[in-house]
Short mmCIF file of C-alpha atoms and ligand atoms in Angstrom, two decimals:
data_model
loop_
_atom_site.label_atom_id
_atom_site.label_comp_id
_atom_site.label_asym_id
_atom_site.label_seq_id
_atom_site.Cartn_x
_atom_site.Cartn_y
_atom_site.Cartn_z
CA UNK A 181 9.98 -9.90 -4.47
CA UNK A 182 11.20 -12.93 -2.37
CA UNK A 183 8.82 -13.29 0.41
CA UNK A 184 5.24 -13.97 -0.62
CA UNK A 185 4.90 -17.47 0.12
CA UNK A 186 1.58 -19.14 1.26
CA UNK A 187 2.88 -19.66 4.71
CA UNK A 188 2.35 -16.13 5.32
CA UNK A 189 -1.42 -16.44 4.98
CA UNK A 190 -1.67 -19.30 7.14
CA UNK A 191 0.52 -18.02 9.91
CA UNK A 192 -1.05 -14.61 9.80
CA UNK A 193 -4.60 -15.88 10.19
CA UNK A 194 -3.71 -18.16 13.00
CA UNK A 195 -2.50 -15.13 14.84
CA UNK A 196 -5.38 -13.09 13.79
CA UNK A 197 -7.70 -15.94 15.24
CA UNK A 198 -5.68 -15.68 18.39
CA UNK A 199 -6.33 -12.09 18.69
CA UNK A 200 -9.97 -12.07 17.93
CA UNK A 201 -11.39 -10.87 21.22
CA UNK A 202 -8.15 -9.68 22.35
CA UNK A 203 -7.88 -8.91 26.10
CA UNK A 204 -7.00 -5.51 27.38
CA UNK A 205 -3.29 -5.42 28.51
CA UNK A 206 -4.34 -4.58 31.90
CA UNK A 207 -6.31 -7.53 32.23
CA UNK A 208 -4.04 -10.11 30.71
CA UNK A 209 -2.02 -12.45 32.78
CA UNK A 210 1.69 -12.48 32.77
CA UNK A 211 1.64 -15.93 31.23
CA UNK A 212 -0.83 -14.98 28.53
CA UNK A 213 1.29 -12.01 27.76
CA UNK A 214 4.48 -14.04 27.39
CA UNK A 215 2.66 -16.54 25.20
CA UNK A 216 1.34 -13.67 22.90
CA UNK A 217 4.73 -12.26 22.71
CA UNK A 218 6.29 -15.56 21.81
CA UNK A 219 3.66 -16.19 19.19
CA UNK A 220 4.28 -12.69 17.68
CA UNK A 221 8.10 -13.22 17.63
CA UNK A 222 7.45 -16.68 16.14
CA UNK A 223 5.33 -14.92 13.41
CA UNK A 224 8.02 -12.44 12.74
CA UNK A 225 10.78 -14.96 12.52
CA UNK A 226 8.62 -17.14 10.37
CA UNK A 227 8.14 -14.12 7.92
CA UNK A 228 11.68 -13.26 8.04
CA UNK A 229 12.71 -16.62 7.08
CA UNK A 230 10.51 -16.70 4.00
CA UNK A 231 13.10 -15.21 1.92
CA UNK A 232 15.48 -15.83 -0.89
CA UNK A 233 15.42 -19.64 -0.23
CA UNK A 234 11.79 -19.91 -1.06
CA UNK A 235 11.44 -21.10 -4.58
CA UNK A 236 8.53 -19.50 -6.51
CA UNK A 237 7.11 -21.84 -9.09
CA UNK A 238 5.66 -20.62 -12.39
CA UNK A 239 2.12 -21.53 -11.48
CA UNK A 240 2.39 -19.16 -8.57
CA UNK A 241 2.88 -21.85 -5.87
CA UNK A 242 5.84 -21.68 -3.68
CA UNK A 243 8.13 -24.43 -2.14
CA UNK A 244 9.81 -23.96 1.04
CA UNK A 245 13.41 -25.02 1.26
CA UNK A 246 13.41 -24.45 5.03
CA UNK A 247 13.78 -28.30 5.82
CA UNK A 248 16.98 -28.77 4.01
CA UNK A 249 19.18 -26.26 5.90
CA UNK A 250 18.79 -23.34 8.26
CA UNK A 251 18.77 -20.11 6.50
CA UNK A 252 19.79 -16.84 8.09
CA UNK A 253 16.80 -14.45 8.69
CA UNK A 254 16.57 -11.69 6.34
CA UNK A 255 14.08 -8.75 6.23
CA UNK A 256 10.91 -9.27 4.45
CA UNK A 257 10.11 -7.12 1.66
CA UNK A 258 7.27 -4.49 2.24
CA UNK A 259 7.10 -5.82 5.82
CA UNK A 260 4.73 -2.76 6.38
CA UNK A 261 2.73 -1.00 3.68
CA UNK A 262 4.89 1.04 1.42
CA UNK A 263 4.76 4.82 1.95
CA UNK A 264 5.83 7.42 -0.59
CA UNK A 265 4.91 9.53 -3.57
CA UNK A 266 3.80 8.50 -7.03
CA UNK A 267 3.56 10.79 -10.07
CA UNK A 268 0.26 9.65 -11.35
CA UNK A 269 -2.35 11.29 -9.34
CA UNK A 270 -0.37 14.65 -9.49
CA UNK A 271 0.66 15.12 -13.02
CA UNK A 272 -0.68 11.83 -14.95
CA UNK A 273 0.94 12.13 -18.52
CA UNK A 274 0.90 15.93 -19.00
CA UNK A 275 3.71 17.21 -16.94
CA UNK A 276 5.68 14.18 -15.98
CA UNK A 277 9.52 14.97 -16.23
CA UNK A 278 12.58 14.65 -14.25
CA UNK A 279 11.98 18.01 -12.55
CA UNK A 280 8.82 17.05 -11.12
CA UNK A 281 10.24 13.81 -9.67
CA UNK A 282 13.14 15.73 -8.27
CA UNK A 283 11.02 18.20 -6.81
CA UNK A 284 8.80 15.48 -4.99
CA UNK A 285 11.89 13.79 -3.57
CA UNK A 286 13.32 17.29 -2.28
CA UNK A 287 9.95 17.97 -0.82
CA UNK A 288 9.59 14.58 0.83
CA UNK A 289 12.86 15.37 2.71
CA UNK A 290 12.24 19.10 3.39
CA UNK A 291 8.72 18.67 4.73
CA UNK A 292 9.69 15.90 7.12
CA UNK A 293 7.64 13.31 5.21
CA UNK A 294 10.67 11.00 4.58
CA UNK A 295 11.41 10.92 8.35
CA UNK A 296 7.90 9.85 8.72
CA UNK A 297 8.29 6.86 6.60
CA UNK A 298 7.45 8.18 3.02
CA UNK A 299 10.33 6.73 1.27
CA UNK A 300 9.37 5.50 -2.17
CA UNK A 301 9.54 8.01 -5.12
CA UNK A 302 7.62 6.18 -7.93
CA UNK A 303 7.67 7.20 -11.70
CA UNK A 304 4.22 6.11 -13.02
CA UNK A 305 3.17 5.73 -16.87
CA UNK A 306 4.28 7.99 -19.68
CA UNK A 307 7.91 7.89 -18.84
CA UNK A 308 9.17 6.11 -22.07
CA UNK A 309 10.36 7.09 -25.36
CA UNK A 310 8.26 5.71 -28.26
CA UNK A 311 10.54 2.65 -29.07
CA UNK A 312 12.87 0.32 -27.62
CA UNK A 313 16.48 0.85 -28.55
CA UNK A 314 18.50 -1.28 -31.00
CA UNK A 315 19.20 -3.78 -28.05
CA UNK A 316 15.64 -4.06 -27.21
CA UNK A 317 15.97 -1.97 -24.11
CA UNK A 318 13.42 0.60 -22.95
CA UNK A 319 14.55 4.03 -23.16
CA UNK A 320 13.21 7.06 -21.12
CA UNK A 321 11.70 9.95 -23.10
CA UNK A 322 14.73 12.21 -23.79
CA UNK A 323 12.58 15.37 -23.65
CA UNK A 324 10.93 14.46 -20.19
CA UNK A 325 14.18 12.94 -18.78
CA UNK A 326 17.15 14.71 -20.36
CA UNK A 327 19.47 13.39 -17.87
CA UNK A 328 18.38 9.93 -18.17
CA UNK A 329 16.83 7.46 -15.57
CA UNK A 330 20.19 6.45 -14.15
CA UNK A 331 20.97 9.86 -12.90
CA UNK A 332 17.30 10.43 -11.50
CA UNK A 333 17.69 7.08 -9.50
CA UNK A 334 20.96 8.20 -8.23
CA UNK A 335 19.29 11.65 -7.16
CA UNK A 336 16.59 9.84 -5.28
CA UNK A 337 18.96 7.49 -3.71
CA UNK A 338 21.32 10.18 -2.53
CA UNK A 339 18.44 11.66 -0.51
CA UNK A 340 18.08 8.37 1.35
CA UNK A 341 14.92 7.63 -0.62
CA UNK A 342 13.84 4.60 -2.79
CA UNK A 343 13.09 4.72 -6.44
CA UNK A 344 10.01 2.93 -8.12
CA UNK A 345 9.11 2.63 -11.76
CA UNK A 346 6.08 1.71 -13.72
CA UNK A 347 5.93 -1.11 -16.31
CA UNK A 348 2.98 -3.09 -17.95
CA UNK A 349 2.94 -6.73 -18.86
CA UNK A 350 1.32 -6.50 -22.19
CA UNK A 351 2.46 -4.89 -25.32
CA UNK A 352 1.51 -1.47 -24.25
CA UNK A 353 1.02 0.55 -21.13
CA UNK A 354 -2.13 2.24 -20.26
CA UNK A 355 -1.10 5.63 -21.74
CA UNK A 356 -2.74 4.97 -25.05
CA UNK A 357 -6.11 4.82 -23.19
CA UNK A 358 -6.01 8.25 -21.54
CA UNK A 359 -7.72 11.15 -23.24
CA UNK A 360 -4.88 13.31 -22.28
CA UNK A 361 -2.66 10.98 -24.04
CA UNK A 362 0.68 12.72 -24.83
CA UNK A 363 3.21 9.83 -24.23
CA UNK A 364 4.05 6.45 -25.37
CA UNK A 365 4.14 3.33 -23.37
CA UNK A 366 5.59 0.02 -24.40
CA UNK A 367 4.88 -3.15 -22.40
CA UNK A 368 7.19 -5.75 -21.17
CA UNK A 369 5.57 -8.64 -23.27
CA UNK A 370 8.30 -11.02 -24.34
CA UNK A 371 10.90 -8.65 -22.78
CA UNK A 372 10.17 -9.58 -19.21
CA UNK A 373 13.67 -10.82 -18.31
CA UNK A 374 15.44 -7.95 -20.10
CA UNK A 375 13.22 -5.32 -18.34
CA UNK A 376 13.53 -7.02 -14.96
CA UNK A 377 17.28 -6.89 -15.53
CA UNK A 378 17.07 -3.25 -16.49
CA UNK A 379 15.35 -2.50 -13.08
CA UNK A 380 18.30 -4.25 -11.31
CA UNK A 381 20.94 -2.20 -13.27
CA UNK A 382 19.24 1.03 -12.62
CA UNK A 383 18.92 0.21 -8.92
CA UNK A 384 15.03 0.30 -8.89
CA UNK A 385 13.57 -0.54 -5.57
CA UNK A 386 9.83 -0.89 -6.43
CA UNK A 387 7.94 -1.98 -9.42
CA UNK A 388 4.39 -1.04 -10.33
CA UNK A 389 3.27 -3.52 -12.85
CA UNK A 390 -0.12 -2.43 -14.34
CA UNK A 391 -2.26 -4.79 -16.40
CA UNK A 392 -3.70 -2.23 -19.10
CA UNK A 393 -5.91 -4.81 -20.73
CA UNK A 394 -2.99 -7.26 -21.62
CA UNK A 395 -5.77 -9.83 -21.95
CA UNK A 396 -7.49 -7.79 -24.62
CA UNK A 397 -4.33 -6.82 -26.50
CA UNK A 398 -2.20 -9.88 -26.08
CA UNK A 399 -4.65 -12.62 -24.84
CA UNK A 400 -2.49 -12.85 -21.57
CA UNK A 401 -3.89 -14.41 -18.52
CA UNK A 402 -3.58 -12.53 -15.17
CA UNK A 403 -2.00 -14.91 -12.74
CA UNK A 404 0.42 -16.51 -15.19
CA UNK A 405 1.58 -13.23 -16.52
CA UNK A 406 2.05 -11.50 -13.03
CA UNK A 407 3.73 -14.71 -11.87
CA UNK A 408 6.24 -14.53 -14.73
CA UNK A 409 7.49 -11.13 -13.76
CA UNK A 410 7.42 -12.32 -10.05
CA UNK A 411 9.87 -15.08 -11.12
CA UNK A 412 12.16 -12.78 -13.03
CA UNK A 413 12.28 -10.34 -10.03
CA UNK A 414 13.10 -13.25 -7.79
CA UNK A 415 16.19 -14.08 -10.03
CA UNK A 416 17.75 -10.68 -9.09
CA UNK A 417 19.87 -10.09 -5.96
CA UNK A 418 18.03 -6.80 -5.49
CA UNK A 419 14.97 -6.97 -3.22
CA UNK A 420 12.25 -5.03 -5.21
CA UNK A 421 8.73 -4.34 -3.90
CA UNK A 422 6.38 -5.80 -6.46
CA UNK A 423 3.03 -3.96 -6.83
CA UNK A 424 0.62 -5.23 -9.21
CA UNK A 425 -2.49 -3.56 -10.59
CA UNK A 426 -5.52 -5.21 -12.31
CA UNK A 427 -8.06 -3.10 -10.61
CA UNK A 428 -9.59 -6.03 -8.70
CA UNK A 429 -10.86 -7.64 -11.76
CA UNK A 430 -10.00 -11.14 -11.04
CA UNK A 431 -10.26 -10.95 -7.20
CA UNK A 432 -6.37 -10.66 -6.97
CA UNK A 433 -6.51 -11.05 -2.97
CA UNK A 434 -7.40 -14.83 -3.57
CA UNK A 435 -4.17 -15.60 -5.61
CA UNK A 436 -1.78 -12.53 -5.38
CA UNK A 437 -0.48 -13.16 -1.94
CA UNK A 438 1.83 -15.87 -3.67
CA UNK A 439 2.73 -13.48 -6.31
CA UNK A 440 3.17 -9.88 -5.29
CA UNK A 441 3.63 -7.74 -2.38
CA UNK A 442 0.48 -5.57 -3.08
CA UNK A 443 -2.23 -5.80 -5.45
CA UNK A 444 -4.90 -3.18 -6.31
CA UNK A 445 -8.46 -4.03 -5.09
CA UNK A 446 -10.44 -1.50 -7.12
CA UNK A 447 -10.60 0.72 -10.18
CA UNK A 448 -8.93 4.08 -10.07
CA UNK A 449 -9.69 6.29 -7.15
CA UNK A 450 -10.59 9.87 -8.27
CA UNK A 451 -10.37 12.90 -5.94
CA UNK A 452 -14.15 13.16 -5.04
CA UNK A 453 -15.63 11.87 -1.79
CA UNK A 454 -17.98 9.25 -3.38
CA UNK A 455 -14.97 7.48 -4.76
CA UNK A 456 -13.10 7.44 -1.61
CA UNK A 457 -16.18 6.12 0.32
CA UNK A 458 -16.86 3.42 -2.31
CA UNK A 459 -13.45 2.15 -2.25
CA UNK A 460 -13.53 1.92 1.54
CA UNK A 461 -16.70 0.07 1.03
CA UNK A 462 -15.07 -2.52 -1.26
CA UNK A 463 -12.42 -3.24 1.31
CA UNK A 464 -14.71 -4.62 4.07
CA UNK A 465 -14.51 -8.35 3.24
CA UNK A 466 -10.67 -8.36 2.35
CA UNK A 467 -9.17 -8.17 5.69
CA UNK A 468 -8.08 -11.95 5.98
CA UNK A 469 -6.01 -11.70 2.75
CA UNK A 470 -3.50 -9.00 3.87
CA UNK A 471 -0.63 -9.11 6.24
CA UNK A 472 3.17 -8.13 6.26
CA UNK A 473 4.58 -8.65 2.73
CA UNK A 474 1.14 -8.85 1.01
CA UNK A 475 -1.11 -5.92 1.17
CA UNK A 476 -4.37 -5.08 -0.26
CA UNK A 477 -3.99 -1.83 -2.18
CA UNK A 478 -7.06 0.40 -2.28
CA UNK A 479 -5.10 2.63 -4.58
CA UNK A 480 -3.08 5.76 -3.98
CA UNK A 481 -3.93 8.84 -2.05
CA UNK A 482 -5.90 11.61 -3.64
CA UNK A 483 -5.32 14.17 -0.78
CA UNK A 484 -4.47 17.47 -2.03
CA UNK A 485 -6.47 17.02 -5.14
CA UNK A 486 -9.89 17.99 -6.30
CA UNK A 487 -12.42 19.27 -3.88
CA UNK A 488 -11.76 16.89 -0.98
CA UNK A 489 -12.59 18.84 2.37
CA UNK A 490 -10.37 18.67 5.31
CA UNK A 491 -12.57 16.17 6.97
CA UNK A 492 -12.61 14.03 3.76
CA UNK A 493 -8.83 14.19 3.62
CA UNK A 494 -8.53 13.06 7.27
CA UNK A 495 -11.12 10.23 6.60
CA UNK A 496 -9.28 9.24 3.32
CA UNK A 497 -5.85 8.91 5.27
CA UNK A 498 -7.34 7.55 8.46
CA UNK A 499 -9.27 4.87 6.75
CA UNK A 500 -6.20 3.93 4.56
CA UNK A 501 -4.20 3.48 7.95
CA UNK A 502 -7.08 1.26 9.35
CA UNK A 503 -6.87 -0.86 6.11
CA UNK A 504 -3.14 -1.18 6.51
CA UNK A 505 -2.93 0.21 2.97
CA UNK A 506 -0.04 1.62 1.22
CA UNK A 507 0.17 5.43 1.60
CA UNK A 508 1.35 6.80 -1.69
CA UNK A 509 0.95 10.59 -1.98
CA UNK A 510 0.14 11.90 -5.50
CA UNK A 511 -0.05 15.62 -5.14
CA UNK A 512 2.25 18.68 -5.34
CA UNK A 513 4.17 18.45 -2.14
CA UNK A 514 5.19 22.09 -2.42
CA UNK A 515 1.61 23.25 -2.40
CA UNK A 516 0.12 21.24 0.43
CA UNK A 517 -2.30 23.23 2.66
CA UNK A 518 -1.87 22.94 6.41
CA UNK A 519 -4.92 20.50 6.63
CA UNK A 520 -3.22 18.22 4.13
CA UNK A 521 0.22 18.29 5.63
CA UNK A 522 -1.13 17.80 8.99
CA UNK A 523 -3.23 14.80 8.07
CA UNK A 524 -0.47 13.33 6.05
CA UNK A 525 2.07 13.99 9.13
CA UNK A 526 0.02 12.61 11.99
CA UNK A 527 2.49 10.22 13.55
CA UNK A 528 -0.33 8.40 15.53
CA UNK A 529 -2.21 7.52 12.36
CA UNK A 530 0.92 6.60 10.49
CA UNK A 531 1.82 4.26 13.39
CA UNK A 532 -1.54 2.47 12.97
CA UNK A 533 -1.08 2.03 9.31
CA UNK A 534 2.51 0.83 9.88
CA UNK A 535 1.87 -1.50 12.83
CA UNK A 536 4.17 -4.40 12.58
CA UNK A 537 1.27 -6.89 13.00
CA UNK A 538 -0.20 -5.71 9.69
CA UNK A 539 -3.78 -6.66 10.56
CA UNK A 540 -6.29 -4.88 8.35
CA UNK A 541 -9.25 -3.58 10.12
CA UNK A 542 -12.75 -5.39 10.15
CA UNK A 543 -15.96 -3.66 9.67
CA UNK A 544 -18.10 -4.24 12.60
CA UNK A 545 -20.98 -2.19 11.69
CA UNK A 546 -22.07 -0.68 8.23
CA UNK A 547 -24.33 1.93 6.93
CA UNK A 548 -24.28 5.72 7.01
CA UNK A 549 -22.16 5.52 10.19
CA UNK A 550 -19.62 2.68 10.40
CA UNK A 551 -17.45 1.20 13.15
CA UNK A 552 -14.09 -0.60 12.18
CA UNK A 553 -11.52 -2.06 14.38
CA UNK A 554 -8.19 -3.59 14.16
CA UNK A 555 -6.00 -5.04 16.90
CA UNK A 556 -2.21 -3.92 16.91
CA UNK A 557 0.94 -5.69 17.53
CA UNK A 558 1.28 -4.32 21.25
CA UNK A 559 -2.27 -5.39 22.22
CA UNK A 560 -3.82 -1.90 21.66
CA UNK A 561 -6.79 -1.60 19.41
CA UNK A 562 -7.43 0.87 16.75
CA UNK A 563 -11.07 1.96 16.09
CA UNK A 564 -12.59 4.10 13.44
CA UNK A 565 -16.04 5.76 13.75
CA UNK A 566 -16.80 6.67 10.21
CA UNK A 567 -19.46 9.16 9.10
CA UNK A 568 -20.43 8.68 5.48
CA UNK A 569 -23.37 10.98 5.95
CA UNK A 570 -24.00 14.50 5.11
CA UNK A 571 -24.38 15.89 8.45
CA UNK A 572 -22.57 15.54 11.82
CA UNK A 573 -23.30 12.30 13.51
CA UNK A 574 -22.89 10.90 16.98
CA UNK A 575 -21.41 7.53 16.61
CA UNK A 576 -21.24 5.10 19.60
CA UNK A 577 -19.39 2.07 20.17
CA UNK A 578 -18.39 -0.17 23.16
CA UNK A 579 -15.34 -2.08 24.36
CA UNK A 580 -16.94 -5.34 23.64
CA UNK A 581 -18.17 -4.48 20.09
CA UNK A 582 -14.47 -3.75 18.98
CA UNK A 583 -13.58 -7.07 20.16
CA UNK A 584 -11.78 -6.27 23.35
CA UNK A 585 -12.32 -7.66 26.83
CA UNK A 586 -14.05 -5.45 29.29
CA UNK A 587 -11.50 -3.69 31.56
CA UNK A 588 -10.50 -0.21 32.12
CA UNK A 589 -9.11 0.94 28.75
CA UNK A 590 -7.44 4.34 28.27
CA UNK A 591 -8.60 5.97 25.06
CA UNK A 592 -6.82 8.28 22.87
CA UNK A 593 -8.13 10.24 19.96
CA UNK A 594 -5.42 9.59 17.40
CA UNK A 595 -7.00 11.97 14.88
CA UNK A 596 -6.73 14.98 17.13
CA UNK A 597 -3.97 13.59 19.25
CA UNK A 598 -5.85 14.17 22.53
CA UNK A 599 -6.65 11.71 25.42
CA UNK A 600 -10.32 10.90 26.23
CA UNK A 601 -11.57 9.64 29.53
CA UNK A 602 -10.79 5.99 30.24
CA UNK A 603 -13.85 3.74 30.07
CA UNK A 604 -14.99 0.19 30.11
CA UNK A 605 -18.37 0.97 28.64
CA UNK A 606 -19.66 2.99 25.81
CA UNK A 607 -17.52 5.33 23.61
CA UNK A 608 -19.30 8.14 21.74
CA UNK A 609 -18.00 10.70 19.58
CA UNK A 610 -19.60 13.37 17.31
CA UNK A 611 -18.06 12.91 14.01
CA UNK A 612 -18.15 15.53 11.13
CA UNK A 613 -20.02 14.74 7.75
CA UNK A 614 -17.56 12.63 5.55
CA UNK A 615 -15.32 12.43 8.59
CA UNK A 616 -13.70 9.89 10.79
CA UNK A 617 -12.42 9.74 14.23
CA UNK A 618 -9.58 7.18 14.99
CA UNK A 619 -9.19 6.06 18.32
CA UNK A 620 -6.46 4.09 19.92
CA UNK A 621 -7.57 2.06 23.01
CA UNK A 622 -4.65 0.98 25.45
CA UNK A 623 -4.14 0.25 28.94
C1 LIG B 198 -4.10 2.75 -14.65
C2 LIG B 198 -3.62 2.57 -13.03
C3 LIG B 198 -3.18 3.96 -12.65
C4 LIG B 198 -2.02 4.60 -13.31
C5 LIG B 198 -2.55 4.55 -14.84
C6 LIG B 198 -1.35 5.07 -15.91
O1 LIG B 198 -5.10 3.41 -14.72
O2 LIG B 198 -4.55 2.05 -12.39
O3 LIG B 198 -2.75 3.85 -11.27
O4 LIG B 198 -0.89 3.74 -13.22
O5 LIG B 198 -2.81 3.33 -15.49
O6 LIG B 198 -1.72 5.01 -17.20
#
C-alpha cells in the first residue's frame, strides 16, 4: 500500500470536473481531444509517481517527496478495482480449507475468469489455529490447512493468480460473532509489525483488514488503527493491496483514501435483492471519493448464492461495474449456472468496471426506476437504466441527461452485447423487474 496520497483525490476531482458535460467524441475538436488526452496522461503519470517515495505519516497524512528528486514512475497498487474470489460468501467458516481455495484457483483458470481479470484468491476469516506459536506468529489451522499457508500461496501463484489473506486489527477476528462459529480468530493487536512481515514472507498480495468491533473489545480508534497497519505495509518491499472493512460506520470514504486502497461502505451484503438494492442506494453520494488506487467497496458479490434471479444477478454485477467496485466472487465456481457465468464473464461490463479513469457513476434520477452514468477514459459514456420495481418498466433518458453534448452517439447495449440505433435524442429501453440495462454511448 504505497499509493494512497491526498493528491489522488485532488487530481481525480479536477479531471472529473473537466469531464462533467463531456462532449461526444464526434463533436470534439482535435485541439480539445489533444488537451483531454494530455490531461489524462498527466493524471496517470501523477498517479504512477505517487509510489514508494511518498511518506505516510502516522496520522494518515502523507508527505510527497517529489520536490527533492525525480522518481521513476511505478505502477499504482489497485489502479483498477480488484477482481477475484473470496472464500467468505461461499463457505464462511463451515467449510473453509485448502481444498476449497485450490478448487477456486483451478476454476478461475479453467472457466476463463482469470483471463478476464479475476486474479485475487482471498482466504477470509477462520483460517487460523486457536493460538499464536511460541514466537508469537499466527499459525494456520492444521486441520483446515494441513499443507500450510506457504504451499497454498505457491499453488495460487503458480497459476498466475494473486493471494489474499484476512486479518483483524483488534484482539480477535469476527469469527467469534458468527452463529456458525467453528473457528478461532486472533487479531493483530500489538502484533501489527510481525503480522505484516508474515504477509511479506508468505508472498501475500492482498490484505483484508476487518474491524470486528475492535473499538469495543480493545478500545481502538478506526483511523489511527487502520493507519498503523498502512504504515507497516508501507515498510515492506512487496506491494500489497490494502482492503479495509469497518462497514461504513465512520464514513471511511472521508478519511480512508489516505489510508487504504479500498474500504467497505456498508454492512455485510446478503444474497437477497433487498440487500443488493439497498447497497446500491447507499453508494449514490460517494462517487467523488473513489478513483484509481482508492475505491469505495460496496462489499463482495453474492451472485450464485441464495435466490437471486438471473435479472438480479445481472443488475448486481452491472451496477457494481457502474460503481467501479471491486468484483470479488464468493460462490462455488464449479457450480455456476449459465446465467451467472455469462454475467460474470461479460467483457463489456468488466471493461466498464475496469475503466482506467476509475470514475464511479453518479445517480442522475432516483426512485423505482433510476438512471446512473459515468464517463469513461476514452470519452465514451456508460449509462445504467435500473429498475428496482417488481414489474417491467420502460426507462427513458436523453443524451443531455447523461451529461453528454448533443451529437450523433452510437449506442451499444453492453448487457446484451448488441448495437442499438444511433440517436441524438431520447433513449428508451424496457427493463425487467430488479434488472438493469447497461448502455455504452460512443461515437
Ligand atoms: C465481517 C466482514 C465479512 C467477513 C466476516 C468474517 O462480517 O464484513 O466480509 O469478512 O466478517 O468473519
